[in-house]
Coordinates of N, CA and C in Angstrom, one line a residue:
V1360 N 0.8 -1.2 0.0 CA 0.0 0.0 0.0 C 0.9 1.3 0.0
I1361 N 1.9 1.2 0.8 CA 2.8 2.4 0.9 C 3.5 2.7 -0.4
T1362 N 3.9 1.6 -1.1 CA 4.6 1.8 -2.4 C 3.6 2.3 -3.4
G1363 N 2.4 1.8 -3.4 CA 1.4 2.4 -4.3 C 1.1 3.8 -4.0
L1364 N 1.0 4.2 -2.8 CA 0.7 5.6 -2.4 C 1.9 6.5 -2.8
V1365 N 3.1 6.0 -2.7 CA 4.3 6.8 -3.1 C 4.2 7.0 -4.7
F1366 N 3.8 6.0 -5.4 CA 3.7 6.2 -6.9 C 2.6 7.2 -7.2
V1367 N 1.5 7.1 -6.5 CA 0.4 8.1 -6.7 C 0.8 9.5 -6.4
G1368 N 1.5 9.7 -5.3 CA 2.0 11.0 -4.9 C 3.0 11.6 -5.9
V1369 N 3.9 10.8 -6.3 CA 4.9 11.2 -7.3 C 4.3 11.5 -8.6
G1370 N 3.4 10.6 -9.0 CA 2.6 10.8 -10.3 C 1.8 12.1 -10.3
A1371 N 1.1 12.3 -9.2 CA 0.3 13.6 -9.0 C 1.2 14.8 -9.1
A1372 N 2.3 14.7 -8.4 CA 3.2 15.9 -8.3 C 3.8 16.2 -9.7
L1373 N 4.1 15.1 -10.4 CA 4.7 15.3 -11.7 C 3.7 15.7 -12.8
C1374 N 2.4 15.5 -12.5 CA 1.4 15.7 -13.5 C 0.6 17.0 -13.2
L1375 N 0.1 17.2 -12.0 CA -0.8 18.3 -11.7 C -0.1 19.6 -11.7
T1376 N 1.1 19.7 -11.1 CA 1.8 21.0 -11.1 C 2.1 21.6 -12.5
P1377 N 2.7 20.8 -13.4 CA 2.9 21.3 -14.7 C 1.6 21.7 -15.4
I1378 N 0.6 20.9 -15.3 CA -0.7 21.1 -15.9 C -1.3 22.5 -15.4
T1379 N -1.2 22.7 -14.1 CA -1.7 23.9 -13.6 C -0.9 25.1 -14.0
S1380 N 0.4 25.0 -14.0 CA 1.3 26.1 -14.5 C 1.0 26.4 -16.0
L1381 N 0.9 25.4 -16.8 CA 0.6 25.6 -18.2 C -0.7 26.2 -18.5
A1382 N -1.7 25.8 -17.8 CA -3.1 26.4 -17.9 C -3.1 27.8 -17.5
M1383 N -2.5 28.1 -16.3 CA -2.6 29.4 -15.8 C -1.7 30.4 -16.6
T1384 N -0.6 30.0 -17.2 CA 0.2 30.9 -18.0 C -0.4 31.1 -19.4
A1385 N -1.3 30.2 -19.8 CA -1.9 30.3 -21.2 C -3.0 31.3 -21.2
V1386 N -3.5 31.8 -20.1 CA -4.6 32.8 -20.1 C -4.1 34.2 -19.7
P1387 N -4.7 35.2 -20.1 CA -4.3 36.6 -19.6 C -4.5 36.7 -18.1
P1388 N -3.7 37.5 -17.5 CA -3.9 37.6 -16.0 C -5.3 38.0 -15.5
E1389 N -6.0 38.8 -16.3 CA -7.3 39.2 -15.9 C -8.3 38.1 -16.0
R1390 N -8.0 37.0 -16.6 CA -8.9 35.8 -16.7 C -8.4 34.6 -15.8
A1391 N -7.4 34.9 -15.0 CA -6.8 33.9 -14.2 C -7.8 33.3 -13.2
G1392 N -8.7 34.1 -12.6 CA -9.7 33.6 -11.7 C -10.6 32.6 -12.4
M1393 N -11.1 33.0 -13.6 CA -12.0 32.1 -14.4 C -11.3 30.8 -14.7
A1394 N -10.0 30.9 -15.2 CA -9.3 29.7 -15.5 C -9.1 28.8 -14.3
S1395 N -8.8 29.4 -13.2 CA -8.6 28.6 -12.0 C -9.9 27.9 -11.6
G1396 N -11.0 28.6 -11.7 CA -12.3 28.0 -11.3 C -12.7 26.9 -12.3
I1397 N -12.4 27.0 -13.6 CA -12.7 26.0 -14.5 C -11.8 24.8 -14.2
M1398 N -10.6 25.0 -13.9 CA -9.7 23.8 -13.6 C -10.2 23.1 -12.3
S1399 N -10.6 23.9 -11.3 CA -11.1 23.2 -10.1 C -12.4 22.4 -10.4
A1400 N -13.2 23.0 -11.2 CA -14.5 22.3 -11.5 C -14.2 21.0 -12.3
Q1401 N -13.3 21.1 -13.3 CA -12.9 19.9 -14.0 C -12.3 18.8 -13.2
R1402 N -11.5 19.2 -12.2 CA -10.8 18.3 -11.3 C -11.9 17.6 -10.5
A1403 N -12.9 18.3 -9.9 CA -13.9 17.8 -9.1 C -14.8 16.8 -9.9
I1404 N -15.2 17.3 -11.1 CA -16.1 16.5 -12.0 C -15.3 15.2 -12.4
G1405 N -14.1 15.3 -12.7 CA -13.3 14.1 -13.1 C -13.2 13.1 -12.0
S1406 N -12.9 13.6 -10.8 CA -12.8 12.8 -9.6 C -14.1 12.0 -9.4
T1407 N -15.2 12.8 -9.4 CA -16.6 12.2 -9.2 C -16.9 11.1 -10.2
V1408 N -16.7 11.5 -11.5 CA -16.9 10.5 -12.6 C -16.0 9.3 -12.4
G1409 N -14.8 9.5 -12.1 CA -13.8 8.4 -11.9 C -14.3 7.5 -10.8
F1410 N -14.7 8.0 -9.7 CA -15.2 7.1 -8.6 C -16.5 6.4 -9.1
A1411 N -17.4 7.1 -9.8 CA -18.6 6.4 -10.2 C -18.3 5.3 -11.2
V1412 N -17.4 5.6 -12.1 CA -17.1 4.6 -13.1 C -16.4 3.4 -12.5
L1413 N -15.4 3.6 -11.7 CA -14.7 2.5 -11.0 C -15.6 1.8 -10.0
G1414 N -16.5 2.5 -9.4 CA -17.5 1.8 -8.5 C -18.4 1.0 -9.3
S1415 N -18.8 1.4 -10.4 CA -19.7 0.6 -11.3 C -19.0 -0.6 -11.8
I1416 N -17.7 -0.5 -12.2 CA -17.0 -1.6 -12.6 C -16.8 -2.6 -11.5
L1417 N -16.5 -2.1 -10.3 CA -16.4 -3.0 -9.1 C -17.8 -3.8 -8.9
A1418 N -18.9 -3.0 -8.9 CA -20.2 -3.6 -8.7 C -20.5 -4.7 -9.7
A1419 N -20.2 -4.4 -11.0 CA -20.4 -5.4 -12.1 C -19.5 -6.6 -11.9
A1420 N -18.3 -6.4 -11.4 CA -17.4 -7.6 -11.2 C -17.9 -8.4 -10.1
L1421 N -18.3 -7.8 -9.0 CA -18.9 -8.5 -7.9 C -20.1 -9.3 -8.2
T1422 N -21.0 -8.6 -9.0 CA -22.3 -9.3 -9.4 C -22.0 -10.5 -10.3
T1423 N -21.0 -10.4 -11.1 CA -20.6 -11.5 -12.0 C -19.9 -12.6 -11.4
T1424 N -19.1 -12.4 -10.4 CA -18.2 -13.4 -9.9 C -18.5 -13.9 -8.5
L1425 N -19.2 -13.1 -7.7 CA -19.4 -13.5 -6.3 C -20.1 -14.8 -6.1
S1426 N -21.2 -15.1 -6.9 CA -21.9 -16.3 -6.7 C -21.1 -17.5 -6.9
A1427 N -20.2 -17.5 -8.0 CA -19.4 -18.6 -8.3 C -18.3 -18.8 -7.2
H1428 N -17.8 -17.7 -6.6 CA -16.8 -17.9 -5.5 C -17.5 -18.3 -4.2
L1429 N -18.7 -18.1 -4.0 CA -19.4 -18.6 -2.8 C -19.9 -20.0 -3.0
A1430 N -19.8 -20.6 -4.1 CA -20.4 -22.0 -4.4 C -19.8 -23.0 -3.4
G1431 N -18.5 -22.9 -3.1 CA -17.8 -23.8 -2.2 C -18.4 -23.7 -0.8
A1432 N -18.7 -22.5 -0.4 CA -19.1 -22.3 1.0 C -20.6 -22.5 1.1
L1433 N -21.4 -22.2 0.1 CA -22.8 -22.4 0.1 C -23.3 -23.2 -1.1
P1434 N -23.4 -24.5 -1.0 CA -23.8 -25.3 -2.2 C -25.2 -25.1 -2.6
D1435 N -26.1 -24.6 -1.6 CA -27.5 -24.4 -2.0 C -27.7 -23.1 -2.8
P1436 N -28.1 -23.2 -4.0 CA -28.2 -22.0 -4.9 C -29.2 -20.9 -4.4
T1437 N -30.2 -21.3 -3.7 CA -31.2 -20.3 -3.2 C -30.5 -19.5 -2.1
E1438 N -29.9 -20.2 -1.1 CA -29.2 -19.6 0.0 C -28.1 -18.7 -0.5
R1439 N -27.3 -19.2 -1.5 CA -26.2 -18.5 -2.1 C -26.7 -17.2 -2.7
K1440 N -27.9 -17.3 -3.5 CA -28.4 -16.1 -4.1 C -28.8 -15.1 -3.1
E1441 N -29.4 -15.5 -2.0 CA -29.8 -14.5 -0.9 C -28.5 -13.9 -0.3
V1442 N -27.5 -14.6 0.0 CA -26.3 -14.1 0.5 C -25.6 -13.1 -0.4
V1443 N -25.5 -13.5 -1.7 CA -25.0 -12.6 -2.7 C -25.7 -11.3 -2.8
A1444 N -27.1 -11.4 -2.8 CA -27.9 -10.2 -2.9 C -27.7 -9.3 -1.6
T1445 N -27.5 -9.9 -0.5 CA -27.3 -9.2 0.8 C -25.9 -8.5 0.7
I1446 N -24.9 -9.2 0.3 CA -23.5 -8.6 0.2 C -23.5 -7.4 -0.8
I1447 N -24.1 -7.6 -2.0 CA -24.1 -6.6 -3.0 C -25.0 -5.4 -2.5
R1448 N -26.1 -5.7 -1.9 CA -27.0 -4.6 -1.5 C -26.3 -3.8 -0.4
N1449 N -25.6 -4.5 0.5 CA -24.9 -3.8 1.6 C -23.6 -3.0 1.1
A1450 N -23.1 -3.4 -0.1 CA -22.0 -2.6 -0.6 C -22.4 -1.4 -1.4
N1451 N -23.7 -1.1 -1.4 CA -24.3 0.0 -2.1 C -23.7 1.3 -1.5
P1452 N -23.1 2.2 -2.3 CA -22.5 3.4 -1.8 C -23.4 4.3 -1.1
R1453 N -24.7 4.2 -1.3 CA -25.7 5.1 -0.7 C -26.2 4.5 0.7
A1454 N -25.7 3.3 1.0 CA -26.1 2.7 2.3 C -25.4 3.4 3.4
Y1455 N -26.0 3.4 4.6 CA -25.4 4.0 5.8 C -24.3 3.1 6.3
S1456 N -23.1 3.7 6.5 CA -22.0 2.9 6.9 C -22.2 2.2 8.2
A1457 N -23.1 2.7 9.1 CA -23.4 2.1 10.4 C -24.1 0.8 10.1
E1458 N -24.8 0.7 9.0 CA -25.6 -0.6 8.7 C -24.7 -1.6 8.0
I1459 N -23.6 -1.2 7.4 CA -22.9 -2.2 6.6 C -21.4 -2.4 7.2
G1460 N -21.1 -1.7 8.2 CA -19.8 -1.8 8.8 C -19.4 -3.1 9.4
P1461 N -18.3 -3.1 10.1 CA -17.8 -4.3 10.7 C -18.8 -4.9 11.8
G1462 N -19.6 -4.0 12.3 CA -20.6 -4.5 13.4 C -21.7 -5.3 12.8
R1463 N -21.9 -5.4 11.5 CA -23.0 -6.2 10.9 C -22.5 -7.1 9.8
P1464 N -21.6 -8.0 10.1 CA -21.2 -8.9 9.1 C -22.3 -9.9 8.7
I1465 N -22.1 -10.7 7.7 CA -23.0 -11.7 7.3 C -23.1 -12.7 8.4
Q1466 N -24.3 -13.1 8.8 CA -24.5 -14.1 9.9 C -24.9 -15.4 9.2
H1467 N -24.4 -16.5 9.8 CA -24.8 -17.9 9.4 C -24.8 -18.7 10.6
L1468 N -25.7 -19.7 10.6 CA -25.8 -20.6 11.8 C -24.5 -21.4 12.0
D1469 N -23.9 -21.8 11.0 CA -22.7 -22.6 11.1 C -21.5 -21.6 11.0
A1470 N -20.6 -21.6 12.0 CA -19.5 -20.7 12.1 C -18.5 -20.9 11.0
A1471 N -18.3 -22.2 10.6 CA -17.3 -22.5 9.5 C -17.8 -22.0 8.2
T1472 N -19.2 -22.1 8.0 CA -19.7 -21.6 6.8 C -19.7 -20.1 6.7
Q1473 N -19.9 -19.4 7.9 CA -19.8 -18.0 7.9 C -18.4 -17.5 7.6
K1474 N -17.4 -18.2 8.2 CA -16.0 -17.8 7.9 C -15.7 -18.0 6.5
A1475 N -16.2 -19.1 5.8 CA -16.0 -19.3 4.4 C -16.6 -18.3 3.5
I1476 N -17.8 -17.9 3.9 CA -18.6 -16.8 3.2 C -17.7 -15.5 3.3
L1477 N -17.3 -15.1 4.4 CA -16.6 -13.9 4.6 C -15.2 -13.9 3.8
A1478 N -14.6 -15.1 3.9 CA -13.3 -15.2 3.1 C -13.5 -15.1 1.6
A1479 N -14.6 -15.8 1.1 CA -14.9 -15.7 -0.3 C -15.3 -14.3 -0.7
A1480 N -16.1 -13.6 0.1 CA -16.5 -12.2 -0.2 C -15.3 -11.3 -0.2
D1481 N -14.5 -11.4 0.8 CA -13.3 -10.6 0.9 C -12.4 -10.8 -0.3
S1482 N -12.2 -12.0 -0.7 CA -11.3 -12.3 -1.8 C -11.9 -11.8 -3.1
D1483 N -13.2 -11.9 -3.3 CA -13.9 -11.4 -4.5 C -13.8 -9.9 -4.5
F1484 N -14.0 -9.2 -3.4 CA -13.9 -7.8 -3.4 C -12.5 -7.3 -3.8
V1485 N -11.5 -8.0 -3.3 CA -10.1 -7.6 -3.6 C -9.9 -7.8 -5.1
E1486 N -10.4 -8.9 -5.7 CA -10.3 -9.2 -7.1 C -11.0 -8.1 -7.9
G1487 N -12.2 -7.7 -7.4 CA -12.9 -6.6 -8.1 C -12.2 -5.3 -8.1
I1488 N -11.6 -5.0 -6.9 CA -10.8 -3.7 -6.8 C -9.7 -3.8 -7.8
R1489 N -9.0 -4.9 -7.9 CA -7.8 -5.0 -8.8 C -8.3 -4.9 -10.2
F1490 N -9.4 -5.5 -10.6 CA -9.9 -5.4 -11.9 C -10.3 -3.9 -12.2
S1491 N -10.9 -3.2 -11.3 CA -11.3 -1.8 -11.5 C -10.1 -1.0 -11.7
L1492 N -9.1 -1.2 -10.8 CA -7.8 -0.4 -11.0 C -7.1 -0.7 -12.3
A1493 N -7.1 -1.9 -12.7 CA -6.4 -2.3 -13.9 C -7.2 -1.6 -15.1
T1494 N -8.5 -1.6 -15.0 CA -9.3 -0.9 -16.1 C -8.9 0.6 -16.1
A1495 N -8.8 1.2 -14.9 CA -8.4 2.6 -14.8 C -7.0 2.9 -15.4
M1496 N -6.1 2.0 -15.1 CA -4.7 2.1 -15.7 C -4.7 2.1 -17.2
V1497 N -5.5 1.1 -17.7 CA -5.6 1.0 -19.2 C -6.2 2.3 -19.8
L1498 N -7.3 2.8 -19.2 CA -7.9 4.0 -19.7 C -6.9 5.2 -19.6
L1499 N -6.2 5.3 -18.5 CA -5.2 6.4 -18.4 C -4.1 6.3 -19.4
A1500 N -3.7 5.1 -19.7 CA -2.6 4.9 -20.7 C -3.2 5.3 -22.1
L1501 N -4.4 5.0 -22.4 CA -5.0 5.4 -23.6 C -5.1 6.9 -23.7
V1502 N -5.5 7.6 -22.7 CA -5.6 9.0 -22.6 C -4.2 9.6 -22.8
L1503 N -3.2 9.1 -22.2 CA -1.9 9.6 -22.3 C -1.4 9.4 -23.8
A1504 N -1.7 8.3 -24.4 CA -1.3 8.1 -25.8 C -2.0 9.0 -26.7
A1505 N -3.3 9.3 -26.4 CA -4.1 10.2 -27.2 C -3.5 11.6 -27.1
G1506 N -3.1 12.0 -25.8 CA -2.5 13.3 -25.6 C -1.2 13.5 -26.4
F1507 N -0.4 12.5 -26.4 CA 0.9 12.5 -27.1 C 0.6 12.6 -28.6
A1508 N -0.4 12.0 -29.1 CA -0.7 12.0 -30.5 C -1.4 13.3 -31.0
W1509 N -2.3 13.8 -30.2 CA -3.1 14.9 -30.7 C -2.8 16.3 -30.2
F1510 N -2.1 16.4 -29.0 CA -1.9 17.8 -28.4 C -0.6 18.4 -29.0
P1511 N -0.7 19.7 -29.2 CA 0.5 20.3 -29.8 C 1.7 20.3 -28.8
R1512 N 2.9 20.3 -29.4 CA 4.1 20.3 -28.6 C 5.0 21.5 -29.0
G1513 N 6.0 21.7 -28.1 CA 7.0 22.7 -28.4 C 6.6 24.1 -28.1
K1514 N 7.5 25.1 -28.4 CA 7.3 26.5 -28.1 C 6.3 27.1 -28.9
G1515 N 6.0 26.5 -30.1 CA 5.0 27.1 -31.0 C 3.7 27.2 -30.3
S1516 N 3.3 26.2 -29.6 CA 1.9 26.2 -29.0 C 1.9 27.3 -27.9
I1517 N 3.0 27.5 -27.1 CA 3.0 28.6 -26.1 C 3.0 29.9 -26.8
A1518 N 3.7 30.1 -27.9 CA 3.7 31.4 -28.6 C 2.4 31.7 -29.1
D1519 N 1.7 30.6 -29.7 CA 0.3 30.8 -30.2 C -0.6 31.3 -29.0
A1520 N -0.5 30.7 -27.9 CA -1.3 31.1 -26.7 C -1.0 32.5 -26.3
E1521 N 0.3 32.9 -26.3 CA 0.6 34.2 -26.0 C 0.1 35.2 -27.0
R1522 N 0.1 34.9 -28.3 CA -0.4 35.8 -29.3 C -1.9 35.9 -29.1
E1523 N -2.6 34.8 -28.8 CA -4.0 34.9 -28.6 C -4.4 35.7 -27.4
A1524 N -3.6 35.6 -26.3 CA -3.8 36.4 -25.1 C -3.6 37.8 -25.4
Q1525 N -2.6 38.2 -26.2 CA -2.4 39.6 -26.5 C -3.5 40.1 -27.4
A1526 N -4.0 39.3 -28.3 CA -5.1 39.8 -29.1 C -6.4 40.0 -28.3
I1527 N -6.6 39.1 -27.4 CA -7.8 39.3 -26.5 C -7.6 40.6 -25.6
A1528 N -6.4 40.8 -25.1 CA -6.2 42.0 -24.3 C -6.3 43.3 -25.2
S1529 N -5.8 43.3 -26.4 CA -6.0 44.4 -27.2 C -7.4 44.7 -27.6
E1530 N -8.2 43.6 -27.8 CA -9.6 43.8 -28.1 C -10.3 44.4 -26.9
E1531 N -10.0 43.9 -25.7 CA -10.7 44.5 -24.5 C -10.2 45.9 -24.3
T1532 N -9.0 46.3 -24.6 CA -8.5 47.7 -24.5 C -9.3 48.5 -25.5
A1533 N -9.4 48.0 -26.7 CA -10.1 48.8 -27.7 C -11.6 49.1 -27.3
R1534 N -12.2 48.1 -26.7 CA -13.6 48.2 -26.2 C -13.8 49.2 -25.1
E1535 N -12.8 49.2 -24.2 CA -12.8 50.1 -23.0 C -12.4 51.5 -23.4
S1536 N -11.7 51.7 -24.5 CA -11.3 53.1 -24.9 C -12.5 53.9 -25.4
P1537 N -12.6 55.1 -24.8 CA -13.8 56.0 -25.2 C -13.7 56.5 -26.7
L1538 N -12.5 56.5 -27.2 CA -12.3 57.0 -28.6 C -12.7 56.0 -29.7
S1539 N -12.9 54.7 -29.3 CA -13.2 53.8 -30.3 C -14.6 53.7 -30.8

């Protein structure tokens, strides 16, 4: 976990700071507040959509695989279906954490069966998380490749941005001037 968090921290530092600097220097100073607001909104929307998409992928993975993983612990298909429905329903992000937390684990009359259910559910959840994160990594790699392929490079793009900023500034000056 620590290694993964180090990679995330280094990746965020190497990515977010240059992106913010590039975006803020590409707009005229009088529009810096607007640009900052747009960037903050995009970051929040992207984060929300990312969580929703990864959560949906996790839910789909659990729905697809949990019943098969519980087959060894619960051979009865009716009972297994009820337990799967309970686990997935309690994993609902809109559920109250007090109702689905450690205080309310799946109960079963047989302690060994309960332990097997919890082990299978935990294993399936970890597999689902791994699948979700792998999907996110593939999507990020595709976006990175698209960025390299389609976004402009070099000083020309910065010079173009500076010329555009100067043109906007001169238009605004012309509009504000009483002689125009």
